XYZ file of C-alpha atoms in Angstrom:
551
model
C 90.956 -74.837 199.354
C 90.527 -74.234 195.618
C 93.561 -73.557 193.461
C 92.458 -69.998 192.769
C 91.969 -69.393 196.515
C 95.458 -70.712 197.173
C 96.787 -68.429 194.485
C 95.168 -65.312 195.859
C 95.953 -66.087 199.498
C 99.606 -66.573 198.585
C 99.744 -63.496 196.385
C 102.253 -60.982 197.651
C 103.604 -57.963 195.905
C 102.032 -55.057 194.180
C 99.043 -55.143 191.884
C 96.241 -57.217 193.394
C 93.080 -58.389 191.620
C 90.423 -55.699 191.631
C 86.736 -55.529 190.869
C 86.197 -56.119 187.203
C 83.439 -56.292 184.644
C 83.416 -58.537 181.626
C 83.977 -56.319 178.639
C 82.376 -57.008 175.291
C 83.724 -55.780 172.003
C 82.791 -52.237 171.054
C 80.898 -53.692 168.087
C 78.849 -55.856 170.421
C 77.897 -52.825 172.498
C 76.702 -50.931 169.436
C 73.078 -49.954 168.958
C 71.707 -48.228 165.841
C 71.152 -44.517 166.209
C 73.458 -43.850 169.152
C 75.907 -40.970 168.736
C 78.669 -39.436 170.804
C 78.848 -36.258 168.731
C 76.726 -33.576 167.109
C 78.073 -31.815 164.055
C 77.491 -28.068 163.585
C 75.386 -26.831 160.657
C 77.121 -27.108 157.289
C 78.944 -23.864 156.541
C 80.114 -24.719 153.008
C 78.083 -25.437 149.873
C 76.539 -28.896 149.889
C 78.061 -31.331 147.385
C 76.346 -34.124 145.478
C 78.545 -37.030 146.516
C 77.153 -39.315 143.795
C 78.103 -36.833 141.080
C 81.469 -36.159 142.643
C 82.535 -39.756 143.359
C 80.642 -41.665 140.703
C 81.142 -45.419 140.983
C 83.451 -44.955 143.964
C 80.547 -43.720 146.106
C 79.498 -46.118 148.867
C 75.945 -47.411 148.756
C 75.778 -47.565 152.538
C 77.700 -46.133 155.436
C 80.735 -47.785 157.010
C 79.775 -50.461 159.514
C 81.218 -48.643 162.502
C 80.001 -49.099 166.073
C 77.395 -46.654 167.343
C 77.669 -45.727 171.023
C 77.032 -42.811 173.342
C 79.905 -40.763 174.695
C 79.764 -42.254 178.191
C 79.721 -45.779 176.764
C 82.835 -45.038 174.730
C 84.614 -43.429 177.682
C 83.780 -46.281 180.047
C 84.675 -48.940 177.498
C 88.168 -47.663 176.817
C 88.778 -46.661 180.429
C 87.914 -50.173 181.585
C 90.136 -51.657 178.901
C 93.002 -49.442 180.032
C 92.830 -51.008 183.496
C 93.488 -54.407 181.943
C 96.908 -53.353 180.728
C 100.132 -53.650 182.641
C 102.282 -50.541 182.354
C 105.610 -49.189 183.538
C 103.531 -46.733 185.572
C 102.230 -49.699 187.594
C 105.394 -51.638 188.150
C 108.574 -53.228 186.926
C 108.977 -54.697 183.446
C 111.737 -57.317 183.941
C 111.866 -58.187 180.225
C 115.466 -59.126 179.514
C 117.013 -57.694 176.347
C 114.074 -55.333 175.885
C 115.221 -52.631 178.345
C 111.724 -51.525 179.333
C 112.768 -48.499 181.342
C 110.663 -45.617 182.583
C 109.973 -42.863 180.050
C 110.383 -39.570 181.957
C 107.445 -37.182 181.717
C 109.734 -34.312 180.784
C 110.342 -36.101 177.470
C 106.635 -36.036 176.736
C 106.307 -32.404 177.769
C 109.090 -31.293 175.442
C 107.817 -33.361 172.528
C 104.424 -31.663 172.838
C 105.725 -28.110 172.581
C 103.577 -26.572 169.849
C 106.349 -25.623 167.448
C 107.841 -29.115 167.660
C 104.752 -31.289 167.837
C 103.102 -29.669 164.825
C 106.165 -29.360 162.612
C 105.471 -31.065 159.299
C 108.477 -33.132 158.224
C 108.357 -31.831 154.664
C 108.046 -28.128 155.374
C 110.711 -25.900 153.795
C 114.157 -26.117 155.357
C 114.132 -22.363 155.979
C 111.150 -22.901 158.340
C 112.529 -26.070 159.949
C 115.866 -24.876 161.331
C 114.778 -25.403 164.937
C 113.884 -29.052 164.409
C 116.994 -29.585 162.288
C 119.123 -28.156 165.097
C 117.570 -30.690 167.459
C 118.390 -33.520 165.081
C 121.919 -32.212 164.587
C 122.606 -31.874 168.320
C 121.229 -35.358 168.970
C 123.437 -36.740 166.213
C 126.531 -35.131 167.750
C 125.609 -36.440 171.211
C 125.133 -39.988 169.930
C 128.376 -39.821 167.948
C 130.225 -38.822 171.094
C 128.495 -41.481 173.238
C 129.364 -44.256 170.769
C 132.816 -43.013 169.759
C 131.856 -43.208 166.103
C 132.352 -40.643 163.319
C 128.959 -40.113 161.721
C 125.375 -41.309 161.954
C 122.031 -41.670 160.176
C 118.800 -41.155 162.087
C 116.499 -42.685 159.495
C 115.927 -46.283 160.704
C 112.651 -46.797 162.518
C 113.659 -49.537 164.976
C 116.471 -51.782 166.091
C 116.006 -54.456 163.445
C 115.664 -51.729 160.830
C 118.931 -50.294 162.101
C 120.582 -53.703 161.733
C 119.320 -53.871 158.160
C 120.686 -50.404 157.396
C 124.032 -51.176 159.024
C 124.544 -54.356 157.002
C 123.541 -52.479 153.838
C 126.424 -50.105 154.604
C 128.749 -53.080 155.061
C 127.642 -54.577 151.769
C 127.949 -51.283 149.897
C 131.482 -50.756 151.196
C 132.611 -54.244 150.193
C 131.010 -53.800 146.761
C 132.909 -50.536 146.325
C 136.076 -52.563 146.842
C 135.045 -54.987 144.113
C 134.022 -57.861 146.376
C 130.668 -57.952 148.166
C 131.774 -61.122 149.985
C 129.518 -64.015 150.777
C 128.879 -64.609 154.468
C 128.166 -62.978 157.817
C 129.158 -64.669 161.080
C 126.694 -64.448 163.965
C 127.335 -65.743 167.507
C 124.721 -68.005 169.062
C 124.293 -65.413 171.831
C 123.240 -62.634 169.435
C 119.801 -61.105 169.143
C 117.396 -63.185 167.104
C 116.935 -60.544 164.419
C 120.620 -60.633 163.441
C 120.426 -63.779 161.249
C 117.303 -62.490 159.517
C 119.017 -59.174 158.813
C 122.057 -60.830 157.256
C 119.902 -63.147 155.163
C 117.622 -60.407 153.832
C 120.741 -58.463 152.796
C 121.817 -61.436 150.689
C 124.415 -63.041 152.935
C 124.866 -66.615 154.041
C 124.697 -66.903 157.813
C 127.323 -68.845 159.730
C 126.811 -69.557 163.407
C 129.596 -69.109 165.937
C 129.261 -71.036 169.198
C 129.994 -69.334 172.498
C 132.722 -70.546 174.818
C 132.199 -71.819 178.350
C 132.029 -68.268 179.698
C 129.312 -67.248 177.245
C 131.671 -65.133 175.147
C 133.315 -65.335 171.743
C 135.745 -68.228 171.257
C 138.703 -66.412 169.699
C 140.291 -69.558 168.282
C 137.018 -70.622 166.649
C 136.524 -67.122 165.271
C 140.047 -67.079 163.821
C 139.370 -70.361 162.015
C 136.009 -69.180 160.710
C 136.903 -65.697 159.418
C 138.242 -65.688 155.863
C 138.256 -63.527 152.742
C 134.593 -64.415 152.154
C 133.525 -62.928 155.503
C 131.773 -59.576 155.200
C 131.197 -58.974 158.910
C 130.618 -60.352 162.363
C 127.320 -59.237 163.914
C 128.053 -59.045 167.608
C 125.654 -58.196 170.427
C 127.729 -56.649 173.198
C 126.956 -57.129 176.004
C 125.480 -60.366 174.698
C 121.988 -61.632 175.374
C 123.526 -63.436 178.347
C 124.367 -60.051 179.826
C 128.069 -60.820 179.328
C 130.519 -58.196 178.109
C 133.071 -59.321 175.529
C 136.208 -58.332 177.442
C 138.422 -59.286 174.481
C 136.424 -57.241 172.016
C 139.529 -55.448 170.698
C 141.050 -58.828 169.770
C 137.804 -59.783 168.011
C 138.027 -56.573 165.981
C 141.669 -57.277 165.102
C 140.857 -60.787 163.862
C 138.128 -59.433 161.572
C 140.076 -56.457 160.282
C 143.081 -58.641 159.459
C 140.885 -60.449 156.932
C 139.212 -57.297 155.611
C 135.943 -58.038 157.430
C 133.985 -55.495 159.485
C 132.683 -55.571 163.037
C 128.977 -54.756 163.341
C 127.696 -54.247 166.878
C 124.080 -54.675 167.849
C 123.682 -51.734 170.213
C 120.437 -52.857 171.832
C 122.257 -53.383 175.130
C 123.974 -49.985 175.258
C 122.187 -49.380 178.558
C 125.140 -51.269 180.050
C 127.816 -49.156 178.350
C 126.805 -45.478 178.066
C 129.360 -43.252 179.741
C 131.642 -46.160 180.623
C 133.007 -47.364 177.289
C 132.545 -46.403 173.631
C 132.194 -49.052 170.912
C 134.108 -46.920 168.428
C 137.119 -47.034 170.742
C 137.300 -50.840 170.824
C 137.116 -51.464 167.098
C 133.440 -51.423 166.114
C 132.929 -50.221 162.527
C 129.150 -49.803 162.479
C 126.378 -50.185 165.042
C 122.769 -49.328 165.687
C 121.214 -47.760 168.756
C 117.727 -48.258 170.152
C 116.381 -44.879 171.243
C 113.380 -46.753 172.643
C 115.658 -48.745 174.942
C 118.778 -46.869 175.955
C 117.423 -43.335 175.608
C 113.966 -43.820 177.148
C 111.683 -43.080 174.215
C 108.504 -45.204 174.107
C 108.630 -48.680 172.631
C 106.934 -48.694 169.276
C 104.564 -51.628 169.069
C 104.957 -51.098 165.340
C 104.871 -47.312 165.700
C 107.288 -44.802 167.165
C 110.521 -46.771 167.377
C 113.903 -45.381 166.405
C 117.137 -47.188 165.555
C 119.881 -44.769 164.419
C 123.025 -46.240 162.852
C 126.450 -44.841 163.723
C 129.565 -45.756 161.770
C 133.193 -44.958 161.096
C 134.221 -42.393 158.493
C 134.989 -44.844 155.695
C 131.317 -45.902 155.633
C 130.006 -42.323 155.502
C 129.608 -42.116 151.695
C 127.113 -44.973 151.812
C 124.739 -43.506 154.426
C 121.056 -43.404 153.488
C 119.992 -40.296 151.633
C 119.396 -37.530 152.562
C 121.962 -36.580 155.194
C 121.988 -33.438 157.292
C 124.704 -30.904 156.384
C 125.580 -27.283 157.194
C 126.308 -24.543 154.714
C 129.158 -23.289 156.884
C 131.115 -24.376 159.934
C 131.710 -21.238 161.995
C 132.377 -21.668 165.693
C 129.550 -21.246 168.150
C 129.849 -22.643 171.643
C 126.347 -21.910 172.918
C 124.905 -25.342 172.097
C 127.431 -27.273 174.173
C 128.265 -24.898 176.986
C 128.866 -26.789 180.219
C 129.473 -30.229 178.734
C 133.253 -30.011 178.609
C 133.446 -29.379 182.354
C 132.813 -33.075 182.965
C 135.739 -34.302 180.872
C 138.354 -33.967 183.589
C 136.215 -35.932 186.038
C 135.549 -38.584 183.417
C 139.236 -38.922 182.591
C 140.182 -39.273 186.252
C 137.631 -42.081 186.688
C 138.886 -43.951 183.625
C 135.638 -43.433 181.711
C 135.402 -41.990 178.248
C 134.568 -38.267 178.271
C 131.112 -37.437 177.009
C 129.925 -34.658 174.728
C 133.150 -33.170 173.505
C 131.175 -31.544 170.712
C 132.996 -33.486 167.962
C 133.715 -31.480 164.849
C 131.772 -33.919 162.709
C 129.873 -32.309 159.887
C 127.224 -34.954 159.358
C 127.251 -36.222 155.818
C 130.674 -34.817 154.925
C 133.461 -37.363 154.725
C 136.198 -34.721 154.792
C 134.956 -33.213 158.047
C 134.999 -36.285 160.263
C 136.788 -36.239 163.563
C 136.582 -35.944 167.327
C 138.290 -33.554 169.663
C 137.099 -30.548 171.573
C 135.920 -28.314 168.743
C 132.965 -26.069 169.411
C 129.514 -26.724 167.991
C 129.100 -25.718 164.353
C 126.779 -22.923 163.263
C 125.162 -21.996 159.981
C 121.985 -23.162 158.316
C 121.172 -26.856 158.041
C 119.779 -28.599 155.009
C 119.254 -32.082 153.594
C 121.799 -33.313 151.065
C 120.388 -35.648 148.406
C 123.463 -35.671 146.170
C 124.850 -38.962 147.421
C 126.022 -41.114 144.502
C 127.228 -44.001 146.683
C 124.278 -43.982 149.102
C 122.438 -47.218 149.858
C 119.272 -45.205 149.221
C 116.466 -44.130 151.421
C 115.374 -46.569 154.149
C 112.608 -44.561 155.802
C 109.861 -42.129 154.885
C 110.551 -38.555 155.967
C 113.859 -38.308 157.870
C 113.246 -40.672 160.759
C 110.926 -40.420 163.733
C 111.366 -36.811 164.817
C 109.141 -37.143 167.881
C 111.501 -39.794 169.222
C 114.526 -37.620 168.479
C 113.067 -34.861 170.634
C 112.367 -37.257 173.502
C 115.813 -38.851 173.327
C 117.573 -35.490 173.319
C 115.460 -34.325 176.262
C 116.570 -37.437 178.157
C 120.245 -36.915 177.305
C 120.237 -33.230 178.232
C 118.205 -33.783 181.411
C 120.691 -36.389 182.658
C 123.869 -34.822 181.388
C 127.127 -36.783 181.178
C 127.298 -37.688 184.847
C 123.636 -38.664 184.939
C 123.956 -40.956 181.935
C 126.988 -42.607 183.475
C 125.084 -43.068 186.735
C 122.197 -44.572 184.811
C 124.492 -47.253 183.411
C 125.989 -48.004 186.809
C 122.562 -48.293 188.417
C 121.290 -50.638 185.690
C 124.255 -52.969 186.194
C 123.952 -52.751 189.981
C 120.245 -53.632 189.895
C 120.809 -56.678 187.690
C 123.540 -57.968 189.962
C 121.402 -57.368 193.051
C 118.735 -59.631 191.575
C 121.362 -62.197 190.580
C 122.822 -62.330 194.088
C 119.408 -62.723 195.725
C 118.107 -65.469 193.419
C 121.137 -67.557 192.481
C 120.607 -69.904 195.447
C 117.169 -70.909 194.096
C 117.487 -70.604 190.306
C 120.217 -72.172 188.191
C 122.826 -69.750 186.859
C 124.196 -71.443 183.727
C 127.011 -68.934 183.187
C 128.979 -67.700 186.177
C 130.593 -64.900 184.150
C 129.936 -61.465 185.725
C 126.614 -59.984 184.663
C 126.167 -56.554 183.174
C 122.680 -55.035 182.774
C 120.742 -58.311 182.800
C 120.993 -61.774 184.326
C 119.949 -65.083 182.760
C 118.838 -68.008 184.925
C 117.451 -71.364 183.790
C 114.546 -73.510 184.995
C 116.808 -76.558 185.521
C 116.020 -76.924 189.247
C 112.297 -76.276 188.846
C 112.025 -78.616 185.831
C 112.659 -81.534 188.214
C 109.166 -80.804 189.582
C 107.695 -80.469 186.092
C 107.663 -76.634 186.208
C 109.093 -74.756 183.224
C 110.149 -71.169 182.682
C 106.803 -70.314 181.074
C 104.943 -71.565 184.145
C 107.060 -69.434 186.458
C 106.470 -66.405 184.218
C 102.700 -66.906 184.273
C 102.721 -67.337 188.038
C 104.649 -64.071 188.334
C 101.571 -62.344 186.898
C 99.651 -63.327 190.054
C 102.260 -61.465 192.060
C 101.624 -58.249 190.156
C 104.623 -58.256 187.816
C 104.958 -58.439 184.082
C 106.755 -61.692 183.156
C 110.445 -61.705 182.337
C 111.678 -62.800 178.886
C 110.955 -66.508 178.520
C 113.147 -69.151 176.812
C 115.675 -66.663 175.419
C 118.566 -66.652 174.695
C 118.258 -70.000 172.972
C 121.659 -71.220 174.165
C 120.208 -71.450 177.687
C 117.590 -74.177 177.902
C 114.551 -72.903 179.805
C 115.985 -69.405 180.147
C 114.676 -66.793 182.579
C 116.045 -63.520 181.235
C 115.702 -60.616 183.664
C 116.615 -56.970 183.114
C 115.469 -54.537 185.815
C 117.022 -51.380 184.232
C 118.074 -48.413 186.340
C 114.468 -47.295 186.823
C 113.720 -49.571 189.769
C 114.186 -48.692 193.413
C 115.500 -51.052 196.066
C 111.941 -51.500 197.341
C 110.682 -52.546 193.913
C 113.581 -54.943 193.392
C 112.889 -56.533 196.770
C 109.223 -57.044 195.852
C 110.283 -58.791 192.663
C 112.888 -60.907 194.451
C 110.365 -61.897 197.130
C 107.892 -62.903 194.431
C 110.476 -65.047 192.624
C 111.587 -66.669 195.886
C 107.987 -67.362 196.852
C 107.356 -69.009 193.467
C 110.445 -71.185 193.900
C 109.029 -72.319 197.253
C 105.645 -73.032 195.657
C 107.374 -75.202 193.070
C 108.738 -77.343 195.879
C 105.565 -77.481 197.985
C 102.704 -77.246 195.489
C 103.964 -77.229 191.871
C 100.426 -77.508 190.495
C 99.584 -73.956 191.548
C 102.471 -72.728 189.392
C 101.763 -75.054 186.453
C 98.159 -73.789 186.232
C 98.879 -70.071 186.721
C 97.811 -67.337 186.304
C 94.838 -67.457 188.677
C 94.055 -63.787 189.298
C 93.583 -62.632 185.703
C 90.319 -62.162 183.830
C 91.371 -64.839 181.353
C 93.164 -67.965 182.572
C 95.836 -69.924 180.720
C 95.174 -69.975 176.994
C 95.889 -72.535 174.287
C 98.882 -70.661 172.907
C 99.465 -73.119 170.069
C 95.958 -72.621 168.690
C 96.164 -68.880 169.250
C 99.307 -68.762 167.110
C 98.177 -71.173 164.406
C 94.543 -70.131 164.117
C 94.252 -66.553 165.340
C 90.867 -64.843 165.151
C 91.760 -61.411 163.861
C 88.413 -60.075 162.692
C 85.091 -59.716 164.462
C 82.047 -60.895 162.548
C 78.451 -60.254 163.630
C 76.454 -63.296 164.684
C 74.036 -64.426 162.013
């Protein structure tokens, strides 16, 4: 039996190979004279383009493809069937938190008055959108336990950059910008780049045997030259730093700050607040924790929350109110959950903190009612690090994130966190007999295995990931974190049902069996895709990025 036949006959799971058609490029399908449109008669005076544009006028039209409407529709529809999507199945990408984006988010974001609101329209005409931004800010401040926030950054790494700019500006205001930033080896890979681009030297901090911070090593390493520790918590191992308050004390004793990479907040929301255990500044990923779409270079969002002493340095402009009269309508119903939260030991959510965003003398928590009055952007910020984003941030993502928060409510968000952790541990328990678990520390929202057992048969983590495609799943995160050789990093999120988790577990167990009985079928996977295994080295070193017509 051929390898491909073995692959298909052994395929279990969800998305099976279907009838396909080789798809050429849209340029290759083009034929001169074809059109998918017909313009109406010109209803304005005709203009001489040569006289109007002069030398800037094109001598010939743009070389765009020419196709009929049905050809265009079929082309892009067929291409869409080539893509994997959260609507088809689980995305087990560890550290990426590829959760389902609820349709209600999309519905709300498309409401006419919101979807068509120009970001630079007059503030007097933008109060509705500004109220949305303000409410989201207050929700995120309460969730994180911080004092104030900026919504400008466009993604997680951009949020890191903004957060470290705040750290640097604060140290400079004290007369010493300091020299170095300490980064654990279990941190996200963008952390070192962020510190370096902000002008700091990067010092690595090795994890201890449990995958956490070595407090003795940290104590030796932190000195008066240390600006901050950039900590991912839970770490990329899915391990929570249970001595985080001691870490904060060590840093603060030397005048250094604790920056927290909040990409893994899906393991913490409603259970614990970073601001309560000593974090000074952190970013959030709306496209991870709060279910807005991942950007792919587009609609990401990475707000940065911080303590009050960093507020003067926030990017300009900041959102402020002209008055602070009481008005409880915006937060009615939220406080009713506080008693339940307190009795369960969790931090209460949505206490409507009396923070007046962008005002250092109005920072605080407590049970004050939501502020009222008109909102406007304050540009008079002499200590600001400056603007970091065009407009005021990605408003469409703000709307989606707030819809998600309000739809779930405090109890729903807390349940989301519990389900995400439960799902990860369910996978861990059902695979740890077949895949090596390098760290036995309890897992939070994700679990990291290694390919140590499979490598004996010559099968690596990348092979297992490619074979997983034949079973109808998107691959997990491969070879990361770097401190685990041959890592298999799996994060199911709270989105997945027991049935879906069992399909994934069965697929992974089946692959482990294939490794033992017929490793070649795994080493040559995938077998059911339109394109088989590629030369990834050549694709990275010599990518073909532009189509050229054949001569």
